[in-house]
Amino acid sequence: MISIFIIFAVFILFYINKMTNSLCLQREIPEERQPKVFRTINILVTILLISSFVEILYA
């Protein structure tokens, strides 16, 4: 179960980063602000994935 969740989490993070890149290009976010946008979104998605894992683990 853990290995399936880890593969799923990596796929989700990859796809979210791809969509974030599209957002930065579409909204024409300056290059100096893009790392902050990626960092914020990655932290929030990681928190969401960890909380989902904990919920599945103890359900």
PDB file of C-alpha atoms in Angstrom:
ATOM      1  CA  MET A   1       0.000   0.000   0.000  1.00  0.00           C
ATOM      2  CA  ILE A   2       2.812   2.375   0.873  1.00  0.00           C
ATOM      3  CA  SER A   3       4.608   1.848  -2.442  1.00  0.00           C
ATOM      4  CA  ILE A   4       1.403   2.506  -4.418  1.00  0.00           C
ATOM      5  CA  PHE A   5       0.816   5.721  -2.472  1.00  0.00           C
ATOM      6  CA  ILE A   6       4.408   6.890  -3.034  1.00  0.00           C
ATOM      7  CA  ILE A   7       4.125   6.303  -6.790  1.00  0.00           C
ATOM      8  CA  PHE A   8       0.799   8.131  -6.788  1.00  0.00           C
ATOM      9  CA  ALA A   9       2.314  11.047  -4.798  1.00  0.00           C
ATOM     10  CA  VAL A  10       5.259  11.402  -7.196  1.00  0.00           C
ATOM     11  CA  PHE A  11       2.867  11.423 -10.158  1.00  0.00           C
ATOM     12  CA  ILE A  12       0.687  14.076  -8.458  1.00  0.00           C
ATOM     13  CA  LEU A  13       3.690  16.299  -7.643  1.00  0.00           C
ATOM     14  CA  PHE A  14       5.019  16.003 -11.201  1.00  0.00           C
ATOM     15  CA  TYR A  15       1.651  16.871 -12.722  1.00  0.00           C
ATOM     16  CA  ILE A  16       1.064  19.779 -10.295  1.00  0.00           C
ATOM     17  CA  ASN A  17       4.496  21.197 -11.212  1.00  0.00           C
ATOM     18  CA  LYS A  18       3.630  20.883 -14.890  1.00  0.00           C
ATOM     19  CA  MET A  19       0.369  22.776 -14.331  1.00  0.00           C
ATOM     20  CA  THR A  20       2.190  25.404 -12.228  1.00  0.00           C
ATOM     21  CA  ASN A  21       4.621  25.978 -15.067  1.00  0.00           C
ATOM     22  CA  SER A  22       1.684  26.462 -17.458  1.00  0.00           C
ATOM     23  CA  LEU A  23       0.144  28.923 -14.997  1.00  0.00           C
ATOM     24  CA  CYS A  24       3.376  30.920 -14.784  1.00  0.00           C
ATOM     25  CA  LEU A  25       3.615  31.097 -18.560  1.00  0.00           C
ATOM     26  CA  GLN A  26      -0.045  31.988 -19.076  1.00  0.00           C
ATOM     27  CA  ARG A  27      -0.132  34.674 -16.381  1.00  0.00           C
ATOM     28  CA  GLU A  28       3.324  35.947 -17.381  1.00  0.00           C
ATOM     29  CA  ILE A  29       4.680  35.768 -13.847  1.00  0.00           C
ATOM     30  CA  PRO A  30       8.173  37.303 -13.701  1.00  0.00           C
ATOM     31  CA  GLU A  31      11.148  34.929 -13.526  1.00  0.00           C
ATOM     32  CA  GLU A  32      12.187  36.163 -10.073  1.00  0.00           C
ATOM     33  CA  ARG A  33       8.780  35.321  -8.562  1.00  0.00           C
ATOM     34  CA  GLN A  34       8.414  31.866 -10.116  1.00  0.00           C
ATOM     35  CA  PRO A  35      10.537  29.965  -7.554  1.00  0.00           C
ATOM     36  CA  LYS A  36       8.374  31.361  -4.750  1.00  0.00           C
ATOM     37  CA  VAL A  37       5.204  30.248  -6.559  1.00  0.00           C
ATOM     38  CA  PHE A  38       6.606  26.733  -7.136  1.00  0.00           C
ATOM     39  CA  ARG A  39       7.823  26.448  -3.537  1.00  0.00           C
ATOM     40  CA  THR A  40       4.469  27.536  -2.083  1.00  0.00           C
ATOM     41  CA  ILE A  41       2.445  25.185  -4.265  1.00  0.00           C
ATOM     42  CA  ASN A  42       4.808  22.251  -3.645  1.00  0.00           C
ATOM     43  CA  ILE A  43       4.675  22.748   0.128  1.00  0.00           C
ATOM     44  CA  LEU A  44       0.875  22.922   0.119  1.00  0.00           C
ATOM     45  CA  VAL A  45       0.514  19.828  -2.075  1.00  0.00           C
ATOM     46  CA  THR A  46       3.031  17.929   0.078  1.00  0.00           C
ATOM     47  CA  ILE A  47       1.041  18.791   3.215  1.00  0.00           C
ATOM     48  CA  LEU A  48      -2.118  17.590   1.462  1.00  0.00           C
ATOM     49  CA  LEU A  49      -0.476  14.314   0.418  1.00  0.00           C
ATOM     50  CA  ILE A  50       0.934  13.663   3.901  1.00  0.00           C
ATOM     51  CA  SER A  51      -2.419  14.309   5.544  1.00  0.00           C
ATOM     52  CA  SER A  52      -4.087  11.981   3.009  1.00  0.00           C
ATOM     53  CA  PHE A  53      -1.516   9.277   3.762  1.00  0.00           C
ATOM     54  CA  VAL A  54      -2.068   9.618   7.500  1.00  0.00           C
ATOM     55  CA  GLU A  55      -5.845   9.447   7.014  1.00  0.00           C
ATOM     56  CA  ILE A  56      -5.525   6.284   4.895  1.00  0.00           C
ATOM     57  CA  LEU A  57      -3.063   4.765   7.349  1.00  0.00           C
ATOM     58  CA  TYR A  58      -5.303   5.230  10.393  1.00  0.00           C
ATOM     59  CA  ALA A  59      -8.692   4.650   8.743  1.00  0.00           C
TER      60      ALA A  59
END
